[in-house]
């Protein structure tokens, strides 16, 4: 089990919702945490709140839009200057916007790739790094489709595929870095109101009742429950390439078939 005392963590999309919960559970377990978010006001307020609650200089906020390569790189350098190292990197920032779908891809999938590659370059043993762990936040919609959000679904499938492929690369090439994904069902955060928003859902607004029935099948989780899942993926040294599915009736590591299950067809 990885002990978090003295470790340095980075969490993107940390100003509210799941990211805030992830940052807090890492602080409670002894890590220092760099908070990254596009929302400067909420991020700075959270930095003050966390430093009061967990000790001066345990947290620092960095304004970053994860769709910007430059902002991400600059912040990473500043984090290294302040904290000296990065051991844990959680790519959590994400949005739902089916109308501005290229923006959604740039944040939800490209943002995860940007964060992961920055962290990997620093952590990789072949570069003189000390190893570490990366956790990418996907969704249950990264394992099965959410009809109202085809683009969101595509980005989350992308996050799961990227995480699994890179975890395998890490194992084969011995990077010394573990890379895991989280796939929670609906969680009670501000994001959950998206299905009522024409601005975000556009042409798929008419499917809101379908989403509501899915929400009855998968009742909402609380941020605190999902945060325990993050801690598991960070601490358990045996987990690499793991996808943790989380639902109200329980959490579990997803098994992927070694062979593609298929029904034969005549061609
Ligand atoms: N809430 C859910 O039901 C749920 C379920 C499964 C997975 N997720 C995933 O969890 C992650 C967090 O979602 P949440 O529910 O906490 O959402 P949220 O909207 O409550 O919080 C998202 C945070 O990300 C920040 N953010 C948005 N765009 C950004 C950008 N370009 N750069 C940096 N920060 C940015 C926001 O300012 C906000 O603080 C997302 O990846 C989401 O897809 C959420
Ligand atoms: C516009 C609809 C969005 C409303 C909900 C808001 C945010 C939720 C985001 C989550 O990432 C979605 C989580 C779970 C999706 C649930 C089921 C997907 C299907 C899974 C399956 O069939 O196995």
Short mmCIF file of C-alpha atoms and ligand atoms in Angstrom, two decimals:
data_model
loop_
_atom_site.label_atom_id
_atom_site.label_comp_id
_atom_site.label_asym_id
_atom_site.label_seq_id
_atom_site.Cartn_x
_atom_site.Cartn_y
_atom_site.Cartn_z
CA UNK A 1 0.00 0.00 0.00
CA UNK A 2 1.30 3.44 -0.96
CA UNK A 3 1.53 5.78 2.06
CA UNK A 4 0.47 9.34 1.20
CA UNK A 5 2.41 11.18 3.91
CA UNK A 6 4.81 13.61 2.19
CA UNK A 7 3.51 12.80 -1.30
CA UNK A 8 2.52 15.55 -3.72
CA UNK A 9 -0.74 15.28 -5.67
CA UNK A 10 -2.21 17.29 -8.54
CA UNK A 11 -5.98 17.36 -9.10
CA UNK A 12 -7.57 19.04 -12.14
CA UNK A 13 -11.10 20.44 -11.97
CA UNK A 14 -10.50 20.71 -8.24
CA UNK A 15 -12.56 23.81 -7.40
CA UNK A 16 -15.87 21.99 -6.85
CA UNK A 17 -17.68 18.66 -7.15
CA UNK A 18 -15.65 15.47 -7.37
CA UNK A 19 -12.30 17.25 -7.78
CA UNK A 20 -12.80 19.08 -4.48
CA UNK A 21 -13.66 15.76 -2.77
CA UNK A 22 -10.60 14.06 -4.28
CA UNK A 23 -8.31 16.89 -3.14
CA UNK A 24 -9.76 16.74 0.36
CA UNK A 25 -9.38 12.98 0.84
CA UNK A 26 -5.74 13.20 -0.36
CA UNK A 27 -5.11 16.02 2.15
CA UNK A 28 -6.78 14.01 4.93
CA UNK A 29 -4.38 11.17 4.17
CA UNK A 30 -1.25 13.30 4.40
CA UNK A 31 -0.53 14.46 0.84
CA UNK A 32 0.10 18.03 -0.31
CA UNK A 33 -2.27 18.95 -3.12
CA UNK A 34 -2.00 21.31 -6.09
CA UNK A 35 -5.50 22.43 -7.11
CA UNK A 36 -5.97 23.16 -10.84
CA UNK A 37 -9.14 24.68 -12.23
CA UNK A 38 -10.41 27.20 -14.77
CA UNK A 39 -12.57 28.80 -12.04
CA UNK A 40 -10.08 31.16 -10.37
CA UNK A 41 -12.42 32.59 -7.71
CA UNK A 42 -13.64 29.20 -6.42
CA UNK A 43 -10.11 27.76 -6.64
CA UNK A 44 -8.53 30.51 -4.55
CA UNK A 45 -11.30 30.30 -1.94
CA UNK A 46 -10.77 26.55 -1.69
CA UNK A 47 -7.00 27.02 -1.28
CA UNK A 48 -7.66 29.30 1.71
CA UNK A 49 -10.24 26.91 3.18
CA UNK A 50 -7.96 23.86 2.83
CA UNK A 51 -4.86 25.59 4.18
CA UNK A 52 -6.87 26.66 7.25
CA UNK A 53 -8.26 23.16 7.74
CA UNK A 54 -5.16 21.06 6.96
CA UNK A 55 -2.18 23.34 7.67
CA UNK A 56 -0.48 26.26 5.96
CA UNK A 57 1.03 25.55 2.55
CA UNK A 58 -0.51 22.09 2.19
CA UNK A 59 -2.43 23.31 -0.91
CA UNK A 60 -1.89 25.80 -3.67
CA UNK A 61 -4.30 26.83 -6.43
CA UNK A 62 -3.17 27.20 -10.06
CA UNK A 63 -5.56 28.69 -12.66
CA UNK A 64 -5.41 26.27 -15.60
CA UNK A 65 -7.63 25.49 -18.56
CA UNK A 66 -6.80 21.85 -19.34
CA UNK A 67 -7.54 22.47 -23.01
CA UNK A 68 -4.47 24.74 -23.13
CA UNK A 69 -1.12 22.97 -23.54
CA UNK A 70 0.80 26.06 -22.47
CA UNK A 71 -1.20 26.80 -19.31
CA UNK A 72 -0.91 23.15 -18.26
CA UNK A 73 2.89 23.05 -18.84
CA UNK A 74 3.49 26.37 -17.08
CA UNK A 75 1.46 25.28 -14.05
CA UNK A 76 3.29 21.93 -13.89
CA UNK A 77 6.66 23.73 -13.77
CA UNK A 78 5.36 26.03 -11.01
CA UNK A 79 4.11 23.01 -9.04
CA UNK A 80 7.55 21.37 -9.31
CA UNK A 81 9.22 24.62 -8.17
CA UNK A 82 6.93 24.90 -5.15
CA UNK A 83 6.53 21.27 -4.06
CA UNK A 84 9.67 19.67 -5.60
CA UNK A 85 7.96 16.57 -7.00
CA UNK A 86 4.66 15.11 -8.21
CA UNK A 87 3.70 11.57 -7.13
CA UNK A 88 -0.05 11.46 -7.78
CA UNK A 89 -1.90 13.03 -10.71
CA UNK A 90 -5.69 12.97 -11.00
CA UNK A 91 -7.14 14.05 -14.36
CA UNK A 92 -10.65 14.93 -13.23
CA UNK A 93 -11.74 18.11 -15.10
CA UNK A 94 -14.66 17.40 -17.41
CA UNK A 95 -17.75 19.00 -18.91
CA UNK A 96 -20.93 18.01 -20.71
CA UNK A 97 -21.52 20.10 -23.83
CA UNK A 98 -22.95 18.30 -26.82
CA UNK A 99 -23.43 21.57 -28.76
CA UNK A 100 -19.79 22.67 -28.41
CA UNK A 101 -18.64 19.12 -28.98
CA UNK A 102 -15.07 19.92 -30.03
CA UNK A 103 -14.59 21.81 -26.77
CA UNK A 104 -15.89 18.75 -24.90
CA UNK A 105 -13.37 16.51 -26.65
CA UNK A 106 -10.57 19.00 -25.97
CA UNK A 107 -11.30 19.09 -22.24
CA UNK A 108 -12.54 15.57 -21.47
CA UNK A 109 -10.19 13.52 -23.65
CA UNK A 110 -7.34 15.76 -24.86
CA UNK A 111 -7.08 17.34 -21.38
CA UNK A 112 -6.62 13.88 -19.85
CA UNK A 113 -3.95 13.04 -22.43
CA UNK A 114 -2.14 16.36 -21.77
CA UNK A 115 -2.15 15.86 -17.99
CA UNK A 116 -1.15 12.21 -18.24
CA UNK A 117 1.81 12.86 -20.56
CA UNK A 118 3.07 15.74 -18.39
CA UNK A 119 2.89 13.55 -15.29
CA UNK A 120 4.41 10.53 -17.04
CA UNK A 121 7.43 12.46 -18.34
CA UNK A 122 8.16 13.56 -14.77
CA UNK A 123 7.41 10.25 -13.00
CA UNK A 124 8.90 7.72 -15.47
CA UNK A 125 11.91 5.80 -14.13
CA UNK A 126 13.73 5.94 -17.49
CA UNK A 127 13.74 9.75 -17.15
CA UNK A 128 15.15 9.51 -13.62
CA UNK A 129 11.69 9.87 -12.05
CA UNK A 130 10.53 8.26 -8.82
CA UNK A 131 7.42 6.56 -10.29
CA UNK A 132 3.92 7.41 -9.18
CA UNK A 133 0.26 6.94 -9.94
CA UNK A 134 -2.13 8.60 -12.39
CA UNK A 135 -5.91 8.32 -12.00
CA UNK A 136 -8.13 9.36 -14.90
CA UNK A 137 -11.77 10.16 -14.20
CA UNK A 138 -14.00 8.54 -16.81
CA UNK A 139 -17.59 7.53 -16.02
CA UNK A 140 -19.98 4.62 -16.24
CA UNK A 141 -20.67 6.33 -19.57
CA UNK A 142 -17.13 5.19 -20.50
CA UNK A 143 -18.32 1.58 -20.30
CA UNK A 144 -21.87 1.88 -21.65
CA UNK A 145 -23.71 4.59 -23.64
CA UNK A 146 -25.56 7.60 -22.22
CA UNK A 147 -28.00 8.31 -25.09
CA UNK A 148 -28.36 12.04 -24.38
CA UNK A 149 -24.62 12.61 -24.62
CA UNK A 150 -22.92 10.79 -27.52
CA UNK A 151 -19.88 13.07 -27.44
CA UNK A 152 -19.50 12.91 -23.65
CA UNK A 153 -19.84 9.11 -23.95
CA UNK A 154 -17.18 9.01 -26.69
CA UNK A 155 -14.73 11.02 -24.59
CA UNK A 156 -15.23 8.73 -21.59
CA UNK A 157 -14.78 5.58 -23.70
CA UNK A 158 -11.62 7.32 -24.96
CA UNK A 159 -10.39 7.92 -21.41
CA UNK A 160 -10.91 4.25 -20.54
CA UNK A 161 -9.12 3.04 -23.69
CA UNK A 162 -6.24 5.51 -23.30
CA UNK A 163 -5.78 4.54 -19.65
CA UNK A 164 -5.75 0.81 -20.37
CA UNK A 165 -3.33 1.09 -23.31
CA UNK A 166 -0.93 3.33 -21.41
CA UNK A 167 -1.07 1.12 -18.32
CA UNK A 168 -0.06 -1.80 -20.52
CA UNK A 169 2.76 0.28 -22.04
CA UNK A 170 3.91 1.13 -18.51
CA UNK A 171 3.94 -2.53 -17.54
CA UNK A 172 5.74 -3.69 -20.70
CA UNK A 173 8.31 -0.86 -20.71
CA UNK A 174 8.62 -0.74 -16.90
CA UNK A 175 7.87 3.00 -16.46
CA UNK A 176 7.26 2.46 -12.73
CA UNK A 177 4.00 4.40 -13.04
CA UNK A 178 0.51 2.99 -12.41
CA UNK A 179 -2.38 4.37 -14.48
CA UNK A 180 -5.98 3.66 -13.46
CA UNK A 181 -9.47 4.91 -14.32
CA UNK A 182 -12.61 5.64 -12.33
CA UNK A 183 -16.06 4.97 -13.76
CA UNK A 184 -18.69 6.33 -11.37
CA UNK A 185 -22.43 6.33 -12.08
CA UNK A 186 -24.27 9.62 -11.48
CA UNK A 187 -22.80 11.67 -8.62
CA UNK A 188 -24.49 14.54 -6.79
CA UNK A 189 -22.47 17.52 -8.13
CA UNK A 190 -23.39 20.64 -10.16
CA UNK A 191 -22.75 18.62 -13.37
CA UNK A 192 -25.84 16.54 -12.70
CA UNK A 193 -28.18 19.38 -13.77
CA UNK A 194 -26.85 19.19 -17.35
CA UNK A 195 -29.78 17.21 -18.73
CA UNK A 196 -32.08 20.19 -18.08
CA UNK A 197 -29.88 22.54 -20.10
CA UNK A 198 -30.57 23.16 -23.80
CA UNK A 199 -27.27 25.10 -23.88
CA UNK A 200 -25.40 21.90 -23.08
CA UNK A 201 -27.55 19.17 -24.59
CA UNK A 202 -28.91 20.81 -27.76
CA UNK A 203 -30.58 18.36 -30.16
CA UNK A 204 -30.75 15.61 -27.49
CA UNK A 205 -32.95 17.58 -25.04
CA UNK A 206 -35.95 15.43 -26.00
CA UNK A 207 -34.25 12.41 -24.40
CA UNK A 208 -34.30 13.89 -20.87
CA UNK A 209 -36.93 11.38 -19.68
CA UNK A 210 -34.70 8.54 -20.86
CA UNK A 211 -31.85 9.93 -18.72
CA UNK A 212 -34.22 10.32 -15.76
CA UNK A 213 -35.14 6.63 -16.00
CA UNK A 214 -31.43 5.74 -16.14
CA UNK A 215 -30.92 7.81 -13.01
CA UNK A 216 -33.57 5.69 -11.29
CA UNK A 217 -31.63 2.58 -12.30
CA UNK A 218 -28.36 4.17 -11.07
CA UNK A 219 -29.26 6.35 -8.04
CA UNK A 220 -26.79 9.19 -7.40
CA UNK A 221 -23.64 8.62 -5.40
CA UNK A 222 -22.24 11.20 -2.96
CA UNK A 223 -18.84 12.82 -3.61
CA UNK A 224 -17.48 11.30 -0.37
CA UNK A 225 -18.26 7.74 -1.55
CA UNK A 226 -16.51 8.28 -4.90
CA UNK A 227 -13.52 9.86 -3.15
CA UNK A 228 -12.93 6.59 -1.30
CA UNK A 229 -12.63 4.94 -4.73
CA UNK A 230 -9.93 7.40 -5.73
CA UNK A 231 -8.01 6.58 -2.55
CA UNK A 232 -8.17 2.86 -3.34
CA UNK A 233 -6.79 3.36 -6.87
CA UNK A 234 -4.01 5.60 -5.56
CA UNK A 235 -2.94 3.45 -2.61
CA UNK A 236 -3.22 -0.13 -3.87
CA UNK A 237 0.18 -0.86 -5.48
CA UNK A 238 -1.21 -3.95 -7.24
CA UNK A 239 -3.58 -1.88 -9.41
CA UNK A 240 -2.44 -0.80 -12.87
CA UNK A 241 -4.86 -0.50 -15.80
CA UNK A 242 -7.75 -0.95 -13.37
CA UNK A 243 -11.19 0.57 -14.05
CA UNK A 244 -13.22 1.05 -10.91
CA UNK A 245 -16.98 1.05 -11.61
CA UNK A 246 -18.91 2.72 -8.81
CA UNK A 247 -22.66 2.50 -8.24
CA UNK A 248 -24.85 3.06 -5.19
CA UNK A 249 -25.21 -0.69 -4.65
CA UNK A 250 -21.44 -1.23 -4.68
CA UNK A 251 -18.12 -0.69 -6.42
CA UNK A 252 -16.03 -3.18 -8.37
CA UNK A 253 -13.04 -3.54 -10.66
CA UNK A 254 -14.26 -4.08 -14.22
CA UNK A 255 -13.17 -7.34 -15.92
CA UNK A 256 -12.44 -6.94 -19.61
CA UNK A 257 -12.59 -10.10 -21.75
CA UNK A 258 -9.23 -11.47 -22.94
CA UNK A 259 -10.93 -12.46 -26.19
CA UNK A 260 -13.55 -10.39 -28.04
CA UNK A 261 -16.96 -11.95 -27.30
CA UNK A 262 -18.80 -12.23 -30.64
CA UNK A 263 -21.75 -13.86 -32.35
CA UNK A 264 -20.54 -15.33 -35.65
CA UNK A 265 -22.19 -14.05 -38.83
CA UNK A 266 -22.00 -15.38 -42.39
CA UNK A 267 -20.24 -12.97 -44.79
N1 LIG B 1 -21.24 14.17 -11.55
C1 LIG B 1 -21.39 13.00 -12.15
O1 LIG B 1 -22.49 12.42 -12.21
C2 LIG B 1 -20.19 12.30 -12.73
C3 LIG B 1 -20.25 10.91 -12.89
C4 LIG B 1 -19.16 10.25 -13.46
C5 LIG B 1 -18.03 10.96 -13.84
N2 LIG B 1 -18.02 12.32 -13.67
C6 LIG B 1 -16.82 12.99 -14.09
O2 LIG B 1 -16.19 13.55 -12.96
C7 LIG B 1 -15.44 14.69 -13.32
C8 LIG B 1 -15.81 15.85 -12.41
O3 LIG B 1 -17.18 16.11 -12.59
P1 LIG B 1 -18.08 16.87 -11.51
O4 LIG B 1 -19.36 16.15 -11.46
O5 LIG B 1 -17.32 17.12 -10.27
O6 LIG B 1 -18.34 18.22 -12.31
P2 LIG B 1 -18.42 19.73 -11.80
O7 LIG B 1 -19.01 20.48 -12.94
O8 LIG B 1 -19.07 19.80 -10.48
O9 LIG B 1 -16.88 20.14 -11.60
C9 LIG B 1 -16.00 20.19 -12.68
C10 LIG B 1 -14.85 21.12 -12.35
O10 LIG B 1 -14.01 21.16 -13.51
C11 LIG B 1 -13.68 22.51 -13.80
N3 LIG B 1 -13.40 22.65 -15.22
C12 LIG B 1 -14.27 22.67 -16.25
N4 LIG B 1 -13.62 22.89 -17.40
C13 LIG B 1 -12.31 23.01 -17.10
C14 LIG B 1 -11.15 23.24 -17.87
N5 LIG B 1 -11.21 23.44 -19.19
N6 LIG B 1 -9.96 23.28 -17.25
C15 LIG B 1 -9.89 23.13 -15.91
N7 LIG B 1 -10.95 22.92 -15.13
C16 LIG B 1 -12.16 22.85 -15.72
C17 LIG B 1 -14.91 23.31 -13.37
O11 LIG B 1 -14.59 24.68 -13.18
C18 LIG B 1 -15.29 22.58 -12.11
O12 LIG B 1 -14.65 23.10 -10.98
C19 LIG B 1 -15.76 14.94 -14.80
O13 LIG B 1 -14.72 14.42 -15.59
C20 LIG B 1 -17.04 14.17 -15.02
O14 LIG B 1 -17.19 13.78 -16.35
C21 LIG B 1 -19.04 12.99 -13.11
C1 LIG B 2 -27.47 15.11 -20.25
C2 LIG B 2 -27.35 13.92 -19.41
C3 LIG B 2 -26.41 14.15 -18.30
C4 LIG B 2 -27.10 14.08 -16.99
C5 LIG B 2 -26.22 13.54 -15.93
C6 LIG B 2 -25.09 14.42 -15.67
C7 LIG B 2 -23.90 14.01 -15.43
C8 LIG B 2 -23.54 12.63 -15.32
C9 LIG B 2 -22.39 12.26 -15.83
C10 LIG B 2 -21.93 10.90 -15.59
O1 LIG B 2 -20.61 10.75 -16.05
C11 LIG B 2 -22.80 9.87 -16.22
C12 LIG B 2 -22.74 8.69 -15.36
C13 LIG B 2 -23.32 7.56 -15.60
C14 LIG B 2 -24.07 7.22 -16.84
C15 LIG B 2 -24.90 6.04 -16.56
C16 LIG B 2 -25.07 5.03 -17.34
C17 LIG B 2 -24.43 4.86 -18.64
C18 LIG B 2 -24.83 3.53 -19.19
C19 LIG B 2 -24.11 2.44 -18.47
C20 LIG B 2 -24.54 1.08 -18.92
O2 LIG B 2 -25.41 0.93 -19.75
O3 LIG B 2 -23.96 0.14 -18.37
#
